[in-house]
mmCIF file of C-alpha atoms in Angstrom:
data_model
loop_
_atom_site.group_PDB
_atom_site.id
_atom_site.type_symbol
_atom_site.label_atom_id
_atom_site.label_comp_id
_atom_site.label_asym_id
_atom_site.label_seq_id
_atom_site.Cartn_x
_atom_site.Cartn_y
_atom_site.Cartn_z
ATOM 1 C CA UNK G 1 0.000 0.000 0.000
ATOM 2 C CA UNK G 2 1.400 3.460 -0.976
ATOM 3 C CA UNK G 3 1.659 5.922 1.862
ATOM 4 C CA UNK G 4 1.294 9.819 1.184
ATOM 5 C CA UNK G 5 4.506 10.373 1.637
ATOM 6 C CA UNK G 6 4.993 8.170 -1.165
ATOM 7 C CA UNK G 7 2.039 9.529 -3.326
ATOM 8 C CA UNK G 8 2.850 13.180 -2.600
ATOM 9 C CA UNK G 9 6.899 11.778 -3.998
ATOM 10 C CA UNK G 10 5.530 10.478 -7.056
ATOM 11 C CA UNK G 11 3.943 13.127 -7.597
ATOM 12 C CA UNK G 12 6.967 15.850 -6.932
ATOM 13 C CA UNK G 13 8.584 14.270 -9.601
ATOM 14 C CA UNK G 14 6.284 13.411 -12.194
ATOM 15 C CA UNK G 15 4.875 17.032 -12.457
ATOM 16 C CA UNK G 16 8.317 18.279 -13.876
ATOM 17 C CA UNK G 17 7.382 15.961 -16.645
ATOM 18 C CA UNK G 18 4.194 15.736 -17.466
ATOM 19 C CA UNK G 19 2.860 16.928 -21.118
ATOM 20 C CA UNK G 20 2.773 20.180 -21.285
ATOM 21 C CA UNK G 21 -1.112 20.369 -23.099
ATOM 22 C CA UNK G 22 -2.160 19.134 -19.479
ATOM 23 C CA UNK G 23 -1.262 22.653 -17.722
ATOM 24 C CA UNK G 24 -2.945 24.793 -15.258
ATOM 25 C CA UNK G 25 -5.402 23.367 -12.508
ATOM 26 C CA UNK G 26 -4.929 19.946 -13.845
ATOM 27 C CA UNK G 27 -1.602 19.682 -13.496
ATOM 28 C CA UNK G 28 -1.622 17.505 -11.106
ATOM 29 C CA UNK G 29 -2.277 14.508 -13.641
ATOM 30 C CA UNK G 30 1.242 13.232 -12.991
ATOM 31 C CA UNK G 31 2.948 10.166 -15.288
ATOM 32 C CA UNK G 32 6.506 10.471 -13.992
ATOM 33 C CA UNK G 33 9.413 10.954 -16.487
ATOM 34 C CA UNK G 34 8.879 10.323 -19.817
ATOM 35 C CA UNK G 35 10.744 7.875 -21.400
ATOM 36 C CA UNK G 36 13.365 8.656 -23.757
ATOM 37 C CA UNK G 37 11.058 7.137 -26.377
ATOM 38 C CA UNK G 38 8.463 9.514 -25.124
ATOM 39 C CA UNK G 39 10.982 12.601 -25.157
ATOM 40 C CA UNK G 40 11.514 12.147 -28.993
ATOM 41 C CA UNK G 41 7.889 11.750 -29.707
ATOM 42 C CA UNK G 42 7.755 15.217 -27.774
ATOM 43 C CA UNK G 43 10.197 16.998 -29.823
ATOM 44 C CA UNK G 44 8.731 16.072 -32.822
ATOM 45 C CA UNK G 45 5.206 16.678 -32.268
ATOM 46 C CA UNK G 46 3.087 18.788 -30.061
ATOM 47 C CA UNK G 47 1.352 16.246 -27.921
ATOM 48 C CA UNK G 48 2.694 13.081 -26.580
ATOM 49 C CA UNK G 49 1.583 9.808 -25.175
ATOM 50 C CA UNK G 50 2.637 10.368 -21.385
ATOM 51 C CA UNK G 51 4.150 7.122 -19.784
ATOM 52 C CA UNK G 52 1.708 4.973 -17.874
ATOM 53 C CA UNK G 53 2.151 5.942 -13.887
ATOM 54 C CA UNK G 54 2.586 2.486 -13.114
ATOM 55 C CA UNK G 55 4.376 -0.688 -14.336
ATOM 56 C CA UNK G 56 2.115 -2.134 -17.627
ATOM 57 C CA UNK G 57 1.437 -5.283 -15.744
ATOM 58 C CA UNK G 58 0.738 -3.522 -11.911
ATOM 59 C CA UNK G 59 -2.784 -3.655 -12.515
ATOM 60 C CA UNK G 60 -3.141 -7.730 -12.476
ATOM 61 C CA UNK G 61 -5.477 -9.316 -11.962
ATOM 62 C CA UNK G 62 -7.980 -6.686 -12.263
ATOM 63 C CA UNK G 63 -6.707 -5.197 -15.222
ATOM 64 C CA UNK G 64 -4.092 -7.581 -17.599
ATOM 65 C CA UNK G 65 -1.331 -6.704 -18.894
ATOM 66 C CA UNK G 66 -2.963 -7.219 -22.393
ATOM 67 C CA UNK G 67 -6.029 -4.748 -21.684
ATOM 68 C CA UNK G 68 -3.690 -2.299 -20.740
ATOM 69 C CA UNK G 69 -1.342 -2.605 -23.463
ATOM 70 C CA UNK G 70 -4.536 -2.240 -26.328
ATOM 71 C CA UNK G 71 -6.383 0.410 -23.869
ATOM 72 C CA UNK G 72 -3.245 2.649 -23.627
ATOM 73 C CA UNK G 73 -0.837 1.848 -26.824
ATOM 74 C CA UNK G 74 -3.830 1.744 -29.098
ATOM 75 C CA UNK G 75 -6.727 3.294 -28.190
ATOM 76 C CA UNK G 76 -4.731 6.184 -26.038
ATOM 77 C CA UNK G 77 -2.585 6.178 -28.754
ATOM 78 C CA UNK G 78 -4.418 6.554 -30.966
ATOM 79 C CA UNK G 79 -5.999 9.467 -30.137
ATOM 80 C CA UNK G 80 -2.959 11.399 -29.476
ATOM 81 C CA UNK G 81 -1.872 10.772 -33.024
ATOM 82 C CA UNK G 82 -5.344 11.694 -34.378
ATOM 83 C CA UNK G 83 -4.791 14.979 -32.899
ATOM 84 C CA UNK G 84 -1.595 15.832 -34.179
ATOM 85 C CA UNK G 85 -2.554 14.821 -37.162
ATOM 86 C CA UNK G 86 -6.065 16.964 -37.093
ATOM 87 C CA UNK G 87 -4.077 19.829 -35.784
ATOM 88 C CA UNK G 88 -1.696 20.287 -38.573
ATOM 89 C CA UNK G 89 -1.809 23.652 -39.568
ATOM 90 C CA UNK G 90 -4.650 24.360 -37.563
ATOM 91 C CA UNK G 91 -5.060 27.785 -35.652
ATOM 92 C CA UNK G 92 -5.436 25.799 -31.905
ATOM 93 C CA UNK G 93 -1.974 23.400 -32.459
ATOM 94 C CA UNK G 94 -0.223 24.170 -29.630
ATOM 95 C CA UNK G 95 -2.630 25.439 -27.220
ATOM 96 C CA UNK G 96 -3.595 23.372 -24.207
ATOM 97 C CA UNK G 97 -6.012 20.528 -23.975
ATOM 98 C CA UNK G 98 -8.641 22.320 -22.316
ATOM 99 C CA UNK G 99 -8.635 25.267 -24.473
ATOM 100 C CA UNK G 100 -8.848 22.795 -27.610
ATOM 101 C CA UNK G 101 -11.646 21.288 -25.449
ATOM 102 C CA UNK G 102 -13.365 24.243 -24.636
ATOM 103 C CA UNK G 103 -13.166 25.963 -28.443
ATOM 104 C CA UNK G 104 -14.616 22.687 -29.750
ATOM 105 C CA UNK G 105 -16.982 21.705 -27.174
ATOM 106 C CA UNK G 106 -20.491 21.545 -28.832
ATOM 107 C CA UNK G 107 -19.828 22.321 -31.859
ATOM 108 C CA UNK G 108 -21.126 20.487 -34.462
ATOM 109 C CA UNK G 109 -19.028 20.419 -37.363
ATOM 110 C CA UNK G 110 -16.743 17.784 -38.601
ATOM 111 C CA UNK G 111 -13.864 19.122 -38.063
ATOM 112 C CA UNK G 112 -14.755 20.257 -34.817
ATOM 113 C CA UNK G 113 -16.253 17.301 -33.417
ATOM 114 C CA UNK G 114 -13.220 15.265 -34.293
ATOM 115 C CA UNK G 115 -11.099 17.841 -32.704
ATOM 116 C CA UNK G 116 -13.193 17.427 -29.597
ATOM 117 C CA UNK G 117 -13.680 13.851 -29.652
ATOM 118 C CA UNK G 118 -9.809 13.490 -29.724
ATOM 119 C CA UNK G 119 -8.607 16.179 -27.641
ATOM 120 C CA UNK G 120 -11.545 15.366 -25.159
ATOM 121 C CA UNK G 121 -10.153 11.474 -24.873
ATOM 122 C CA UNK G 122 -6.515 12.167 -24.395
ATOM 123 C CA UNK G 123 -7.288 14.054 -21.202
ATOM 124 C CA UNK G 124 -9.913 11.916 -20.075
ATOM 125 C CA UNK G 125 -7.594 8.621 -20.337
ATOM 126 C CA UNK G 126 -5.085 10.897 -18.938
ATOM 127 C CA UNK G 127 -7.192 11.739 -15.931
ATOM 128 C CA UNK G 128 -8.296 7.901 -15.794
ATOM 129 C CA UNK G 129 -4.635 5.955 -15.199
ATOM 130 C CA UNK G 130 -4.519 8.320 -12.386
ATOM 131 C CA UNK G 131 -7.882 7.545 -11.181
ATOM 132 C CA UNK G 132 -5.913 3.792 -10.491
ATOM 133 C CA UNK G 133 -3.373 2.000 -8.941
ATOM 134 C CA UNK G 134 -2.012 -0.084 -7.511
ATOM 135 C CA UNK G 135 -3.679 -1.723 -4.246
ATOM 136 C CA UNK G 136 -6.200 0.558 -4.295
ATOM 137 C CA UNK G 137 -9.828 0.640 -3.078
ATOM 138 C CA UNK G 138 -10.036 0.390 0.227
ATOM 139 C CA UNK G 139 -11.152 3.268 2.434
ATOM 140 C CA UNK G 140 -10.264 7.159 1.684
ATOM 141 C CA UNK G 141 -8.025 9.272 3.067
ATOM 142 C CA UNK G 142 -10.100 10.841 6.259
ATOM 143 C CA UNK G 143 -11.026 14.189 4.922
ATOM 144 C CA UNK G 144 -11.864 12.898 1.629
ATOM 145 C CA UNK G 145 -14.130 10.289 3.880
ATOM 146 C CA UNK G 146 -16.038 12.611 5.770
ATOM 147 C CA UNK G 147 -16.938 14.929 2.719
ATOM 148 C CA UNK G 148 -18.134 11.554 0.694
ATOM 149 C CA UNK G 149 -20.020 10.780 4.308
ATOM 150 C CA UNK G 150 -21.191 14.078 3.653
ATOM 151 C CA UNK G 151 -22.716 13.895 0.853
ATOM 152 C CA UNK G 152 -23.719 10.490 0.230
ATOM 153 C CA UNK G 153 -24.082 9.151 3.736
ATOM 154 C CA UNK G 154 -20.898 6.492 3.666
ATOM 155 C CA UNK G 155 -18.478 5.426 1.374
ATOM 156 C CA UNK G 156 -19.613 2.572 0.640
ATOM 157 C CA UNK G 157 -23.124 3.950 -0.959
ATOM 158 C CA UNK G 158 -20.558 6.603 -3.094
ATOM 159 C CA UNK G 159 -19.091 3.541 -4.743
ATOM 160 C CA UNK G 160 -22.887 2.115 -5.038
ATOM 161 C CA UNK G 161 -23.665 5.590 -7.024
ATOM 162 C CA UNK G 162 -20.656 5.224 -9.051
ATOM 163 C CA UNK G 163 -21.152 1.172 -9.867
ATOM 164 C CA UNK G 164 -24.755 2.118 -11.006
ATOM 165 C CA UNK G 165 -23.679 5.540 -13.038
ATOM 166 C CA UNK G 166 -21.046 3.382 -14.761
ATOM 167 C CA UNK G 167 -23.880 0.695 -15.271
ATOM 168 C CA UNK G 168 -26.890 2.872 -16.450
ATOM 169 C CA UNK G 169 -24.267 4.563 -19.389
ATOM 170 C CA UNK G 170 -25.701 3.341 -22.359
ATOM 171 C CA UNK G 171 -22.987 2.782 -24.657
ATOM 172 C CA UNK G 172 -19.150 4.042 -24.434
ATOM 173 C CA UNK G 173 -18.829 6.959 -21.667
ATOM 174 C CA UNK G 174 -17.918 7.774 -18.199
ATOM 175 C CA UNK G 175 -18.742 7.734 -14.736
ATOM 176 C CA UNK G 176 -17.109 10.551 -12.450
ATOM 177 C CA UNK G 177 -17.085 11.444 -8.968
ATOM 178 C CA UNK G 178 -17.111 15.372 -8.966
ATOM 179 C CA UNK G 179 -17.235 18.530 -6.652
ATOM 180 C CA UNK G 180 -19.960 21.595 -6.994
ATOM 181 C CA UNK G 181 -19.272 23.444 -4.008
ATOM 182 C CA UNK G 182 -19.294 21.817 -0.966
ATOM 183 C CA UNK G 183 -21.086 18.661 -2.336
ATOM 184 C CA UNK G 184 -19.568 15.784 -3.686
ATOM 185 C CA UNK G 185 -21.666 14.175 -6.494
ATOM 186 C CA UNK G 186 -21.130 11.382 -9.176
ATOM 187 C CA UNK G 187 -22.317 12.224 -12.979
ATOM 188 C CA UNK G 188 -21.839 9.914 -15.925
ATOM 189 C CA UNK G 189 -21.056 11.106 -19.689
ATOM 190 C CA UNK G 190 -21.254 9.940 -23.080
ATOM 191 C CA UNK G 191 -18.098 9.008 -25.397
ATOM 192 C CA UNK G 192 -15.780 11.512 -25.268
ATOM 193 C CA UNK G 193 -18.227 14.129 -22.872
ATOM 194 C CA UNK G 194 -16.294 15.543 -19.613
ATOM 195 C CA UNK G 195 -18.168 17.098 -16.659
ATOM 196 C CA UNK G 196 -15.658 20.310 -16.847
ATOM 197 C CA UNK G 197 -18.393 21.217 -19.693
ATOM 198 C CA UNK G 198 -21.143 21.198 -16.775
ATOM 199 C CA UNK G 199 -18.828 23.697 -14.457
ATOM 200 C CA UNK G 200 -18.012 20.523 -11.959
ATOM 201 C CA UNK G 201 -14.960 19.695 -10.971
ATOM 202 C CA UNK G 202 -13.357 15.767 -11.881
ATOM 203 C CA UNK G 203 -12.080 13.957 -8.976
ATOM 204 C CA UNK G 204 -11.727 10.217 -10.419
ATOM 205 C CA UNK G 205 -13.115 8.461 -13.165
ATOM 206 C CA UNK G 206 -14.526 4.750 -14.583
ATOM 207 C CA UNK G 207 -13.998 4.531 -18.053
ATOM 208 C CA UNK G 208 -17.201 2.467 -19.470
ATOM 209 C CA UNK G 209 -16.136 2.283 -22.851
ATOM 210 C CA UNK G 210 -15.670 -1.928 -24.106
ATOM 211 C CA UNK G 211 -11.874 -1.431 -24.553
ATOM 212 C CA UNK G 212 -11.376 -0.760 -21.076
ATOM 213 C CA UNK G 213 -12.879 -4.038 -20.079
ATOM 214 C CA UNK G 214 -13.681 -6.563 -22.847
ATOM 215 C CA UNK G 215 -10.116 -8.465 -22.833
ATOM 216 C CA UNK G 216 -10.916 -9.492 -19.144
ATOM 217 C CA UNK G 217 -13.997 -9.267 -18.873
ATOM 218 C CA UNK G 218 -16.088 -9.252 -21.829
ATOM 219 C CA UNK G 219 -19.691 -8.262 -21.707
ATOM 220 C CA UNK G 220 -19.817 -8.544 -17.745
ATOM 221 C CA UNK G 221 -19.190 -4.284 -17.036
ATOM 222 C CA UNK G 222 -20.407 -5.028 -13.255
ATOM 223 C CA UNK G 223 -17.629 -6.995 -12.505
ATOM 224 C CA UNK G 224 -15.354 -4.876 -14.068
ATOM 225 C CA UNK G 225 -16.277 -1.658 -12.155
ATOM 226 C CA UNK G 226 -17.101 -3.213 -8.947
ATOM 227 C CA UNK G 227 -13.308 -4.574 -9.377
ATOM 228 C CA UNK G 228 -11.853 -1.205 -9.782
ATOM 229 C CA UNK G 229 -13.993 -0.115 -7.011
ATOM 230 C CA UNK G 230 -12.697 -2.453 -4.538
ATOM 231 C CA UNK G 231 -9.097 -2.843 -5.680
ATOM 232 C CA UNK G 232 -7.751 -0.236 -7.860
ATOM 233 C CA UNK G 233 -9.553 3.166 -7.403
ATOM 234 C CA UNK G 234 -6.948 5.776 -6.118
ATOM 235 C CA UNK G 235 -8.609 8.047 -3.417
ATOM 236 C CA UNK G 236 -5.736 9.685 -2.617
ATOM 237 C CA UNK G 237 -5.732 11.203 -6.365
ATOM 238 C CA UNK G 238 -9.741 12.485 -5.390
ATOM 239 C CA UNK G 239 -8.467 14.004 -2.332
ATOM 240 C CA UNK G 240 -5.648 16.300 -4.580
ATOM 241 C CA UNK G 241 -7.977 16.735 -7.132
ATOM 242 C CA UNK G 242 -10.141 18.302 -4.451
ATOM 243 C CA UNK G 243 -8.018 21.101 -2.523
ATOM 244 C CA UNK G 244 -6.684 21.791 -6.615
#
């Protein structure tokens, strides 16, 4: 089990390297150093696949090794090269992931939507391998614990809300635990949708979409979330999002 000290490490170090289109108040979205594979893909284009936060295979059993090498070398992948690619000569290359984000969100034309729908899953994969690790689960970190008790009665009925969001998304999408003001709340989105578009404020994240699960676990999505509810989800990355 990770202690703080050791999270709050991690972290130190990670943020030096961290791509630079995930800036401002979500910086915290830590990967560590980047690989020197990852450094050339950097200085070549303008967004890069950040390294996985954890070891490709630290996720067994809930999460193979083979889920997590399609999930993040292909699908992740994928979309970061989609965006370069999209943003070729295009007056937003450069600019943050949120403002790409937030000049495409909503619109409706081709170009746009592919900008969003790319742009929009880089940071939300980004914001889900942090949303992990390692021996998670287990119970929060105590302030984080008695605003969830707060606002949903007990932890465990917060990861009920969040098993059932995850459940009742029809299709690909999300399920998030987020702030509005004081309250802690969990919302779920479709495809590439973020709650940031809402005015809420991300904390941690299920991705629902069939790449994240079908390897392991084919069509059984339960098992899948209540897995990464129990074992994997990384409270201590909720409680930083919070006080960000």
């Amino acid at each position: 089990m990770h202690t703080r000290q050791e999270y709050e490490t991690h972290r130190a170090h990670g943020r030096r390297d961290f791509l630079r289109s995930s800036v401002g108040s979500l910086a915290l979205l830590t990967f560590g150093s980047l690989s020197a594979s990852a450094s050339a893909r950097a200085a070549t284009s303008p967004y890069s696949l950040p390294p996985l936060p954890y070891a490709m295979d630290a996720l067994d059993p809930i999460l193979s090794a083979n889920t997590l090498g399609f999930h993040y070398g292909k699908h992740h992948k994928g979309y970061v090269d989609n965006l370069n690619r999209l943003l070729a000569g295009n007056e937003l290359a450069g600019l943050p992931l949120e403002k790409i984000i937030a000049a495409t969100a909503g619109q409706t034309t081709p170009a746009s939507l592919s900008l969003f729908n790319n742009a929009a899953q880089i940071w939300n994969h980004n914001f889900y391998w942090q949303s992990l690790r390692p021996q998670g689960g287990g119970e929060p970190p105590a302030e984080l614990k008695r605003r969830i008790e707060a606002s949903f009665g007990s932890v465990a009925a917060c990861k009920q809300e969040l098993a059932a969001a995850a459940l009742a998304q029809f299709g690909s999408g999300w399920a998030w635990l987020v702030s509005e003001g004081d309250r802690l709340k969990v919302v779920r989105t479709g495809n590439a949708d973020q709650p940031t578009s809402q005015g809420l404020k991300p904390l941690l994240t299920i991705d629902v979409w069939e790449h994240a699960y079908y390897l392991d676990y084919q069509n059984r999505r339960a098992d899948y979330v209540n897995a990464l509810l129990d074992k994997l989800i990384n409270w201590e990355f909720a409680l930083h999002n919070l006080h960000s």
